[in-house]
Tab-separated table of C-alpha atoms in Angstrom:
chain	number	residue	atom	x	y	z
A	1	UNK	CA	132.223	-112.166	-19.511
A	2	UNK	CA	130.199	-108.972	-19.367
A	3	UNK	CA	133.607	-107.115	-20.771
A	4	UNK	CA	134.026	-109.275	-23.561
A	5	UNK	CA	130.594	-109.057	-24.230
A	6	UNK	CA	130.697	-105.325	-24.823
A	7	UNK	CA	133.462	-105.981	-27.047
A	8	UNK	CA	132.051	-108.131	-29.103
A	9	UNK	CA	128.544	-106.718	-29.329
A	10	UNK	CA	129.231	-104.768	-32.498
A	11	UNK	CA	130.450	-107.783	-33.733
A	12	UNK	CA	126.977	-109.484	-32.907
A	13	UNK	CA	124.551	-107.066	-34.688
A	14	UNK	CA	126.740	-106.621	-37.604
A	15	UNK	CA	126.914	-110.661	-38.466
A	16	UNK	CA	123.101	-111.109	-36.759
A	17	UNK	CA	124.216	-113.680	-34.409
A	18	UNK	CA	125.704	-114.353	-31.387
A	19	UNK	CA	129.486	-114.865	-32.164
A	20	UNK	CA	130.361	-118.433	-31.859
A	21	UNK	CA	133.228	-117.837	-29.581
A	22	UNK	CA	130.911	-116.472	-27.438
A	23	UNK	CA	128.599	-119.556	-27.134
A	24	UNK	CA	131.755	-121.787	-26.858
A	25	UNK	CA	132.326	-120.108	-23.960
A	26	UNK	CA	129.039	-119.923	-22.311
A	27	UNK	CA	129.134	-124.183	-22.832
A	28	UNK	CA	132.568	-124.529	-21.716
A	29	UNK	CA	131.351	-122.128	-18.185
A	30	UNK	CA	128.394	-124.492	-17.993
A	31	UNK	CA	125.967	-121.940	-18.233
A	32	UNK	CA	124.088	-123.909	-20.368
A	33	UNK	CA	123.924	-127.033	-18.213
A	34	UNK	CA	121.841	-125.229	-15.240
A	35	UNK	CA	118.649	-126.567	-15.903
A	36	UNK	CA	120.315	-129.362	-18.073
A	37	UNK	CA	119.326	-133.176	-15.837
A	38	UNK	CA	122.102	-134.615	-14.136
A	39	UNK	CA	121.888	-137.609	-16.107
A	40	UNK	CA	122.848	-135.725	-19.341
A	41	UNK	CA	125.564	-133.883	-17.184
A	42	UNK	CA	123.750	-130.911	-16.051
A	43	UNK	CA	123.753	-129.412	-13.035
A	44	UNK	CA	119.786	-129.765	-11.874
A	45	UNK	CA	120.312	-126.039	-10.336
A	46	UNK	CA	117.308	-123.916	-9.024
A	47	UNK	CA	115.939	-121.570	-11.508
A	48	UNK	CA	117.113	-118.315	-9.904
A	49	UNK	CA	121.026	-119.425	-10.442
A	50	UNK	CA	119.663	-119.958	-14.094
A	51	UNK	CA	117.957	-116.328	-13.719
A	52	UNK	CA	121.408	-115.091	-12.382
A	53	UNK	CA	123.276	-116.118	-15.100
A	54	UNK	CA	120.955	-114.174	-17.913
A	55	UNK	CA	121.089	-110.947	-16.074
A	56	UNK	CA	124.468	-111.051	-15.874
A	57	UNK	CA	125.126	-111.848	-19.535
A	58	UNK	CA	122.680	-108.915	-20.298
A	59	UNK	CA	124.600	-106.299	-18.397
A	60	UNK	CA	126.938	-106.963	-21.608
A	61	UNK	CA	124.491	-108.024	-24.357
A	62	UNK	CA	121.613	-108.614	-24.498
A	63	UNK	CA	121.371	-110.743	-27.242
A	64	UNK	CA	123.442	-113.110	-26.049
A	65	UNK	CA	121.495	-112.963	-22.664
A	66	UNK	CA	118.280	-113.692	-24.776
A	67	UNK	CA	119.654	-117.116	-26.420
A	68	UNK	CA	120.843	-117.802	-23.249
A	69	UNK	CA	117.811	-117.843	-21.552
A	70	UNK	CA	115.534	-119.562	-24.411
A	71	UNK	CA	118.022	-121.927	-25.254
A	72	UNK	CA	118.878	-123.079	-22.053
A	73	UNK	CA	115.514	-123.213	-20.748
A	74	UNK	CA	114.950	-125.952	-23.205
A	75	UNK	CA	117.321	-128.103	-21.285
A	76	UNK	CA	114.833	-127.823	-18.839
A	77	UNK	CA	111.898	-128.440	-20.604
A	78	UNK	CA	113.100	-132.055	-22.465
A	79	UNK	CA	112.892	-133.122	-19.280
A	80	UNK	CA	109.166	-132.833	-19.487
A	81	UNK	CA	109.103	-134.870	-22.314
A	82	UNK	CA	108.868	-138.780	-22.465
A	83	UNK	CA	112.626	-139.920	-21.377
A	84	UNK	CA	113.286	-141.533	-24.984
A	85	UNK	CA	113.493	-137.721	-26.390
A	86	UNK	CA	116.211	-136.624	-24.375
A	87	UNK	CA	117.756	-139.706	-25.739
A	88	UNK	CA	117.717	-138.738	-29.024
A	89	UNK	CA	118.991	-135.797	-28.212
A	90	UNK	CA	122.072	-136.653	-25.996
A	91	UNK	CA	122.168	-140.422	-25.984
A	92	UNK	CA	125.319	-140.697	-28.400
A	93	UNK	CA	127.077	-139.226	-25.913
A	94	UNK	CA	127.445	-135.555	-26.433
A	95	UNK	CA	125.444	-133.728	-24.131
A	96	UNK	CA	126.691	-130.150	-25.937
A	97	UNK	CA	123.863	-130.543	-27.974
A	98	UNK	CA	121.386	-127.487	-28.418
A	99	UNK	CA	117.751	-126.928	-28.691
A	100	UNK	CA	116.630	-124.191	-30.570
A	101	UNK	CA	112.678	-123.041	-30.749
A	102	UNK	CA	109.793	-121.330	-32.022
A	103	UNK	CA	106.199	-121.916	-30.299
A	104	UNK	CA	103.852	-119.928	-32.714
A	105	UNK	CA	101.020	-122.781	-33.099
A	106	UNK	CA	102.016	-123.193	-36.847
A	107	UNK	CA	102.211	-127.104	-37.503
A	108	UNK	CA	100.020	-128.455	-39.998
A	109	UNK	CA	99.115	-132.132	-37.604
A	110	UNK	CA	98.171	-135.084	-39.069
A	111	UNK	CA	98.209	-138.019	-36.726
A	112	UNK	CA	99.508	-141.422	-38.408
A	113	UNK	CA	100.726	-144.603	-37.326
A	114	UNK	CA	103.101	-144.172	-34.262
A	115	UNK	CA	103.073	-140.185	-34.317
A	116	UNK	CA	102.189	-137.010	-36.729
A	117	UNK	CA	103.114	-136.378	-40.081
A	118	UNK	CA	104.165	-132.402	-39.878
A	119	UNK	CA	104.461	-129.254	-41.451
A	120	UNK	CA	104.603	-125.652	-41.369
A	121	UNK	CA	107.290	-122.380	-41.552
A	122	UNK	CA	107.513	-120.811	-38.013
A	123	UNK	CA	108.952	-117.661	-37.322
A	124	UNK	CA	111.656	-116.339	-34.457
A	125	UNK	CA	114.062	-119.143	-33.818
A	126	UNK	CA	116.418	-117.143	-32.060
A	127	UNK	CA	119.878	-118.810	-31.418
A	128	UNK	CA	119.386	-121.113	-34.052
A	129	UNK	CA	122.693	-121.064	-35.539
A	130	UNK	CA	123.429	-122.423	-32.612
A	131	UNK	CA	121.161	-125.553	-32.152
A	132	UNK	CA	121.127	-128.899	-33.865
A	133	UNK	CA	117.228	-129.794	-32.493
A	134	UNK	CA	113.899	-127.581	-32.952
A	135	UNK	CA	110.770	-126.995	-30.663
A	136	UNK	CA	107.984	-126.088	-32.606
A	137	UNK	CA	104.042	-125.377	-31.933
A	138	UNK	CA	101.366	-127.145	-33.198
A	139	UNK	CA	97.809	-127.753	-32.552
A	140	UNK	CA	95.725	-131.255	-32.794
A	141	UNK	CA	92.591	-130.448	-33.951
A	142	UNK	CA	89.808	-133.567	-32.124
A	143	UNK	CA	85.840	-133.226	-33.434
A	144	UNK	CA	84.033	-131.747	-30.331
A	145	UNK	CA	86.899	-130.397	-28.536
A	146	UNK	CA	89.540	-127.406	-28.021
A	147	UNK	CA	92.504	-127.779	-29.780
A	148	UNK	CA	95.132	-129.633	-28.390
A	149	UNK	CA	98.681	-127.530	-28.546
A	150	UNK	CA	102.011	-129.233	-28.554
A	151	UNK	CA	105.547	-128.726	-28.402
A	152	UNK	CA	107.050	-131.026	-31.133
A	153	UNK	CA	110.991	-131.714	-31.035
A	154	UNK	CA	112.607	-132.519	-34.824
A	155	UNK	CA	116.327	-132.726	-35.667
A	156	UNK	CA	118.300	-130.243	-37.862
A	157	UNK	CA	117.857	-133.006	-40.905
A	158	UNK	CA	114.395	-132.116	-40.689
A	159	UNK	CA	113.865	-128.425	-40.948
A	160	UNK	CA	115.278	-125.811	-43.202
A	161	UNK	CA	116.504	-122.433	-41.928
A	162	UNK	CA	115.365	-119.413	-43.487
A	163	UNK	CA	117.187	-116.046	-43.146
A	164	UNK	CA	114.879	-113.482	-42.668
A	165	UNK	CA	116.325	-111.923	-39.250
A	166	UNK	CA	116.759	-107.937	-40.181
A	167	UNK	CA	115.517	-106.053	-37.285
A	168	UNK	CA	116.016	-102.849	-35.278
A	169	UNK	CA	116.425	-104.649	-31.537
A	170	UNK	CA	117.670	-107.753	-30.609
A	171	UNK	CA	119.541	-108.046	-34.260
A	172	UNK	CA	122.343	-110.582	-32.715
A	173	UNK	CA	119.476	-113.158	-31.424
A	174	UNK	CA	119.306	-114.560	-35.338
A	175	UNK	CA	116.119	-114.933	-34.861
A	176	UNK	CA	115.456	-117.133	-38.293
A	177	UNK	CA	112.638	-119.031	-39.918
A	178	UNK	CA	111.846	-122.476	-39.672
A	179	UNK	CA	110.301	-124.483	-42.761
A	180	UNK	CA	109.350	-128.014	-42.091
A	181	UNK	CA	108.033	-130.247	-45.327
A	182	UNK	CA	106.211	-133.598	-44.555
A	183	UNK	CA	107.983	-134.999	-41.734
A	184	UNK	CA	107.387	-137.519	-39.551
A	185	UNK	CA	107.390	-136.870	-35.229
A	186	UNK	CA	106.914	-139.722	-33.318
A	187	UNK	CA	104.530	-139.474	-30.338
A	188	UNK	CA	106.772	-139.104	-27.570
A	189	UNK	CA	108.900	-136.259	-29.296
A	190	UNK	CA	105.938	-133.937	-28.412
A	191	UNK	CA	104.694	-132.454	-24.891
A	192	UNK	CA	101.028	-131.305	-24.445
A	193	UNK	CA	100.805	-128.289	-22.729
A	194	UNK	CA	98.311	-129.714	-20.780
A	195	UNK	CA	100.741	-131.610	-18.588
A	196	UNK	CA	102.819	-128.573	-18.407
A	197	UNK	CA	100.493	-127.067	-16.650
A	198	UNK	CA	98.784	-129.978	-14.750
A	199	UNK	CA	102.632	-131.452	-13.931
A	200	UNK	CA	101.322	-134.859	-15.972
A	201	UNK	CA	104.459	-135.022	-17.932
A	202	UNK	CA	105.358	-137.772	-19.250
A	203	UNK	CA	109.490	-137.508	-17.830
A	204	UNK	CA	107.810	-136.669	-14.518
A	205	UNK	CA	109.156	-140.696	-13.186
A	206	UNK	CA	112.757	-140.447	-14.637
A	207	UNK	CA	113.490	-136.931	-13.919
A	208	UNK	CA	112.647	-136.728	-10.845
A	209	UNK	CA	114.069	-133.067	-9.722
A	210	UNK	CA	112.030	-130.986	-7.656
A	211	UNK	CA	113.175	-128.448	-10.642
A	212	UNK	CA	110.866	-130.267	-13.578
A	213	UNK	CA	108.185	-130.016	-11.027
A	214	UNK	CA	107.367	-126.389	-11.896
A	215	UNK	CA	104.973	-124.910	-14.263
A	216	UNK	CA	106.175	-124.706	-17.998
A	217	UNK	CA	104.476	-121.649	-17.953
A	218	UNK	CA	106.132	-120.024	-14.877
A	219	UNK	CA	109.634	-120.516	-15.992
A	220	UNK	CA	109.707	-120.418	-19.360
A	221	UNK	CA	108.313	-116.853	-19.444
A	222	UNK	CA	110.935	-115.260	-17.108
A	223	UNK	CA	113.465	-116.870	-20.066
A	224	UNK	CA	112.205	-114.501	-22.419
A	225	UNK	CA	112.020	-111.274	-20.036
A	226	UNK	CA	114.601	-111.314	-17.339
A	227	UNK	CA	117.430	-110.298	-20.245
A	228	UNK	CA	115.512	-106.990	-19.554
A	229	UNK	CA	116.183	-106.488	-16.059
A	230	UNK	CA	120.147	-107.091	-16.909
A	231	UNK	CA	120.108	-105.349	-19.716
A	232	UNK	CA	118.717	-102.285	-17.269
A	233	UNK	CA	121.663	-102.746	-15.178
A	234	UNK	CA	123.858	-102.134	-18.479
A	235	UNK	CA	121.981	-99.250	-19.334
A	236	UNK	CA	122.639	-97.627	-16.171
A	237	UNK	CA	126.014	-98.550	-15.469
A	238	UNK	CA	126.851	-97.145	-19.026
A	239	UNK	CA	124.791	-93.620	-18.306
A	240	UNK	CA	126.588	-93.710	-15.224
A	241	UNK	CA	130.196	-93.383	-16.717
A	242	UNK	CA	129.090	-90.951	-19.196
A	243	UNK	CA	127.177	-88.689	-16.858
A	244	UNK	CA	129.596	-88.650	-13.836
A	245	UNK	CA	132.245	-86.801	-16.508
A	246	UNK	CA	129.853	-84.898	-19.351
A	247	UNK	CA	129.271	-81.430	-20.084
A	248	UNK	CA	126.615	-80.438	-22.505
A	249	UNK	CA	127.320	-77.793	-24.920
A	250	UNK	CA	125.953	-75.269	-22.796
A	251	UNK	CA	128.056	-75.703	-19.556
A	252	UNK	CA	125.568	-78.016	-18.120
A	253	UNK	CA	127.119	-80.707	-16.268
A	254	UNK	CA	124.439	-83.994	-16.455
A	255	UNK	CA	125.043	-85.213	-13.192
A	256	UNK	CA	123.520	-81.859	-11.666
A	257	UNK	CA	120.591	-81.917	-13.741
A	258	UNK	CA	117.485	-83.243	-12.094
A	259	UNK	CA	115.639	-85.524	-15.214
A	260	UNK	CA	119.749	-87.485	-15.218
A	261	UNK	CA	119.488	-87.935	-11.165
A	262	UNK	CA	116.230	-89.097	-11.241
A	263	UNK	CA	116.560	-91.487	-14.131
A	264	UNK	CA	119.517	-92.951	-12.046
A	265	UNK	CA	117.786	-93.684	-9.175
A	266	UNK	CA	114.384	-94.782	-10.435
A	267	UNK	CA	116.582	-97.282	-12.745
A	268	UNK	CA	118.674	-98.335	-9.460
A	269	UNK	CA	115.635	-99.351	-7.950
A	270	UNK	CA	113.164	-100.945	-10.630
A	271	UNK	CA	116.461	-103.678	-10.898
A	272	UNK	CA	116.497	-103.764	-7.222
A	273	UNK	CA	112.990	-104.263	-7.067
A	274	UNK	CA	112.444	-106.819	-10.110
A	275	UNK	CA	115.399	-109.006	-9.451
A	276	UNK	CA	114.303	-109.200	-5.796
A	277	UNK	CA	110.521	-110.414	-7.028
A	278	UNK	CA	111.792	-112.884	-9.459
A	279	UNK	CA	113.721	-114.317	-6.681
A	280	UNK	CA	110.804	-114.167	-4.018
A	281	UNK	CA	108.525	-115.969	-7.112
A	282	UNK	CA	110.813	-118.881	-6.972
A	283	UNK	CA	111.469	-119.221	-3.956
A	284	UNK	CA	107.704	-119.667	-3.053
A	285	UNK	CA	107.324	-122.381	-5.677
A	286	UNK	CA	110.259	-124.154	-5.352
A	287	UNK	CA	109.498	-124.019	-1.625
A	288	UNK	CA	106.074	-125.654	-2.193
A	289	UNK	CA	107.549	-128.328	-4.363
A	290	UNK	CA	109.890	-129.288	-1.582
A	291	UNK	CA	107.364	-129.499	1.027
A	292	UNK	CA	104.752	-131.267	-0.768
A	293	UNK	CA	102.220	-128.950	-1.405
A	294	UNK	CA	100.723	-128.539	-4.594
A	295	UNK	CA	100.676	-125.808	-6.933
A	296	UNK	CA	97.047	-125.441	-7.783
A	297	UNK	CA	96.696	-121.640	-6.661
A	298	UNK	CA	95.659	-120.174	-9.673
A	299	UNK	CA	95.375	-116.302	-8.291
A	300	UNK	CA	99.281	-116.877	-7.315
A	301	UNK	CA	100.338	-118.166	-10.404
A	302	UNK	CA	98.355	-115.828	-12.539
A	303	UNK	CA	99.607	-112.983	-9.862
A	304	UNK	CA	103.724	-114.240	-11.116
A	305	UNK	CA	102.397	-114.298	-14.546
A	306	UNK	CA	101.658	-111.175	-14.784
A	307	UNK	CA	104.947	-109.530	-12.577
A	308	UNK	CA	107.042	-111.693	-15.408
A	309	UNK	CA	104.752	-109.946	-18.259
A	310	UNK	CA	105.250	-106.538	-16.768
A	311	UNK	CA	109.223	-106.891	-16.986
A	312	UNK	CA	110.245	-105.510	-20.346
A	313	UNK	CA	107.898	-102.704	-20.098
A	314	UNK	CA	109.680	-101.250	-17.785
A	315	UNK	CA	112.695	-101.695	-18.041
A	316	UNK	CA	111.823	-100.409	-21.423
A	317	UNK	CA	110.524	-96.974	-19.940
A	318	UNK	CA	113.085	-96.981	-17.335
A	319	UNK	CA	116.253	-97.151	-20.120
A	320	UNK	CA	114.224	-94.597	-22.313
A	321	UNK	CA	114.617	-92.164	-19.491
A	322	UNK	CA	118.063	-92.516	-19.315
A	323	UNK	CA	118.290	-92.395	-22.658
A	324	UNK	CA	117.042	-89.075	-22.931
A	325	UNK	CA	118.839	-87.413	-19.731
A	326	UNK	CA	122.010	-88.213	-22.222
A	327	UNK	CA	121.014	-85.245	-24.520
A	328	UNK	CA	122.392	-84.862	-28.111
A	329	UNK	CA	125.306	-87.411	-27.249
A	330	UNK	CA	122.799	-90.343	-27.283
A	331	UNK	CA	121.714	-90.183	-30.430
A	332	UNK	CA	125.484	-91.382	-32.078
A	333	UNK	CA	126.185	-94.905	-33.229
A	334	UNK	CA	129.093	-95.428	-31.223
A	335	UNK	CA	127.466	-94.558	-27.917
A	336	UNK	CA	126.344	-97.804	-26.499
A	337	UNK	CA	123.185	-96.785	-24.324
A	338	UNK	CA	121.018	-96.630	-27.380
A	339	UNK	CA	121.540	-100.153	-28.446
A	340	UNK	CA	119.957	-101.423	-24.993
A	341	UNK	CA	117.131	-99.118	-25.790
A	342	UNK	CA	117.050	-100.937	-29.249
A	343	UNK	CA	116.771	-104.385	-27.396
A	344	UNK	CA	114.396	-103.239	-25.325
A	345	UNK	CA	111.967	-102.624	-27.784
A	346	UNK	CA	112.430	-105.406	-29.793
A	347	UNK	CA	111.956	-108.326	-26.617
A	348	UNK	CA	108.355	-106.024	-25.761
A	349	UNK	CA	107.281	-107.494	-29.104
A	350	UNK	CA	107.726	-111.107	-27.672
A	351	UNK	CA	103.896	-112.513	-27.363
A	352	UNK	CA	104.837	-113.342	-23.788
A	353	UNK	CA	105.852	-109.710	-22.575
A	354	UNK	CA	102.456	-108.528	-23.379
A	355	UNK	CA	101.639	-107.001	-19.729
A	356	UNK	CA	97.785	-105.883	-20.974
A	357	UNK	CA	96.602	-109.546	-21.512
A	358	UNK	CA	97.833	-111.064	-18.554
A	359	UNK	CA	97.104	-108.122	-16.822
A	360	UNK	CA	93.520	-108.894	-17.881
A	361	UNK	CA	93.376	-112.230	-17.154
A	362	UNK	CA	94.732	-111.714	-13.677
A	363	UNK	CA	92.287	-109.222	-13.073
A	364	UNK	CA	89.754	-110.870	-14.204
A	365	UNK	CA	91.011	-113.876	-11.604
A	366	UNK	CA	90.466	-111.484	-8.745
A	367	UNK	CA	86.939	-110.657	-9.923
A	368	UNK	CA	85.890	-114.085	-9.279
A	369	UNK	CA	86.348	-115.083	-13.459
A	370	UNK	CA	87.353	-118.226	-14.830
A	371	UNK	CA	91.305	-118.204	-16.208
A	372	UNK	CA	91.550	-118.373	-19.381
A	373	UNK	CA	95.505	-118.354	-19.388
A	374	UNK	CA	96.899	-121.841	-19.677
A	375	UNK	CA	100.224	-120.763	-20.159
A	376	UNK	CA	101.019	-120.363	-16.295
């Protein structure tokens, strides 16, 4: 697809959204089933395959790579939920059915009889063009304690879509508002992230995976930067073509200038060396899953946290650099490097790919503090 991709990626910014040919095909390759449970016809695949599948995708667009990942990570995460949610979902039968989100903590709660009354307008719904469900953020509010945050899951008949999505990065994600008015959730169409992180969820008896074992906090994350690390490889393979052949203005050929072969090679290995950590990361959980052990080791998890945080930073850094070994010649519309530079920038701005405050916080781990990240 990564061909087609570049084809269409013009395409993509200019109508703000992923083409729907695009995601047609992406369902009809099963990409989106790789988290997806077995029961609904997914595939129940380990997280790196769904990992794979995002870089991949990024080495042609990254937008598309970007709904990818947080759209098909919520196949994953229904599974977390109480079963009858997934049953709303895909119960009738078609199991094509998307889930869109946006987890700022903006629900207006009010608990009633059986569940919440809801509100709110959310912000960055990306691929929701695509999706027929929502995931949205809100926080319970109980005298004498934190607030309680939860993932709440409505249908498309209960949220309006707002288009507000024009951006300089990322502009094919459609990133849209949400408005909810007075609706009603029932209890078991939300997911504390409490048991996310304890592994209390409610689905924990029916889907019994080792996958839905892990941390909401470990995998969800890498959904939101690993379009980074793929959309590095794009960068480079694109500087690559240009600066094997180009002569500068002055006679200068760029692949004998020393800033173009070192922003090869430092690019060549930052993907080497991120793709090969995210890998190692799952491997050691999935690992401990499958032989019994629990997953309690805050230092390790807050260590991962803080690799996946670190992502888009540098891959940021590490396309700006090629960027500018390209001279004049980058600066043109129809020269495709600049866009993943574009994309780059946009996904730092993702809460999430924030490297300082989990930096921090896993610091602050190895200093003998308390975490105070409960998004792990």
């Amino acid at each position: 697809m990564i061909p087609r991709l570049k084809e269409r990626a013009a395409q993509c910014e200019a109508e703000r959204k992923v083409p729907d040919i695009t995601v047609a095909e992406m369902q009809e390759a099963g990409f989106f089933r790789v988290l997806q449970p077995k029961k609904y016809g997914g595939y129940e695949m380990d997280p790196q395959v769904f990992y794979d599948v995002q870089m991949a995708l990024a080495e042609g667009c990254m937008s598309t790579a970007w709904i990818y990942g947080v759209i098909g990570v919520h196949n994953w995460q229904i599974a977390l939920f109480d079963p009858r949610a997934s049953e709303d979902v895909w119960g009738a039968g078609d199991t094509d059915v998307r889930i869109a989100s946006t987890y700022m903590p903006k629900g207006q709660v009010t608990p009633v009889e059986g569940g919440f009354k809801f509100s709110g307008r959310w912000g960055f719904s990306s691929g929701i063009d695509h999706c027929q469900w929502v995931f949205l953020g809100g926080l319970i509010f109980n005298e004498g304690q934190p607030p309680e945050y939860r993932t709440f899951l409505l249908p498309r008949s209960d949220f309006e879509v707002i288009d507000t999505w024009h951006v300089m990065g990322l502009k094919g994600t459609g990133s849209k508002d949400i408005v909810v008015k007075d609706v009603f959730v029932p209890e078991y169409r939300t997911h504390k992230a409490s048991d996310g992180f304890m592994g209390t969820n409610p689905g924990r008896e029916t889907f019994t995976s080792d996958l839905y074992k892990l941390p909401f906090g470990q995998i969800f994350v890498r959904a939101v930067s690993t379009a980074a690390i793929g959309g590095l490889q794009g960068a480079l393979d694109t500087f690559l073509d240009f600066a094997q052949v180009r002569v500068g203005d002055m006679g200068n050929k760029t692949s004998e200038q020393a800033p173009a072969q070192l922003a090869a090679s430092d690019a060549a290995l930052a993907v080497d060396e991120m793709k090969l950590v995210l890998q190692r990361n799952f491997d050691v959980l999935m690992n401990k899953i499958r032989a019994h052990q629990p997953l309690d080791d805050i230092r390790q998890r807050s260590h991962f946290r803080y690799q996946a945080a670190q992502v888009v930073e540098r891959c940021a850094r590490h396309t700006y650099q090629l960027f500018s070994a390209c001279g004049g010649r980058g600066i043109f519309l129809d020269f495709p490097l600049h866009r993943y530079l574009s994309d780059m920038m946009a996904a730092r701005g993702h809460y999430a790919n924030n490297p300082e405050q989990f930096g921090r916080n896993y610091g602050s781990v190895l200093l003998g503090k308390e975490n105070t990240d409960y998004f792990l």
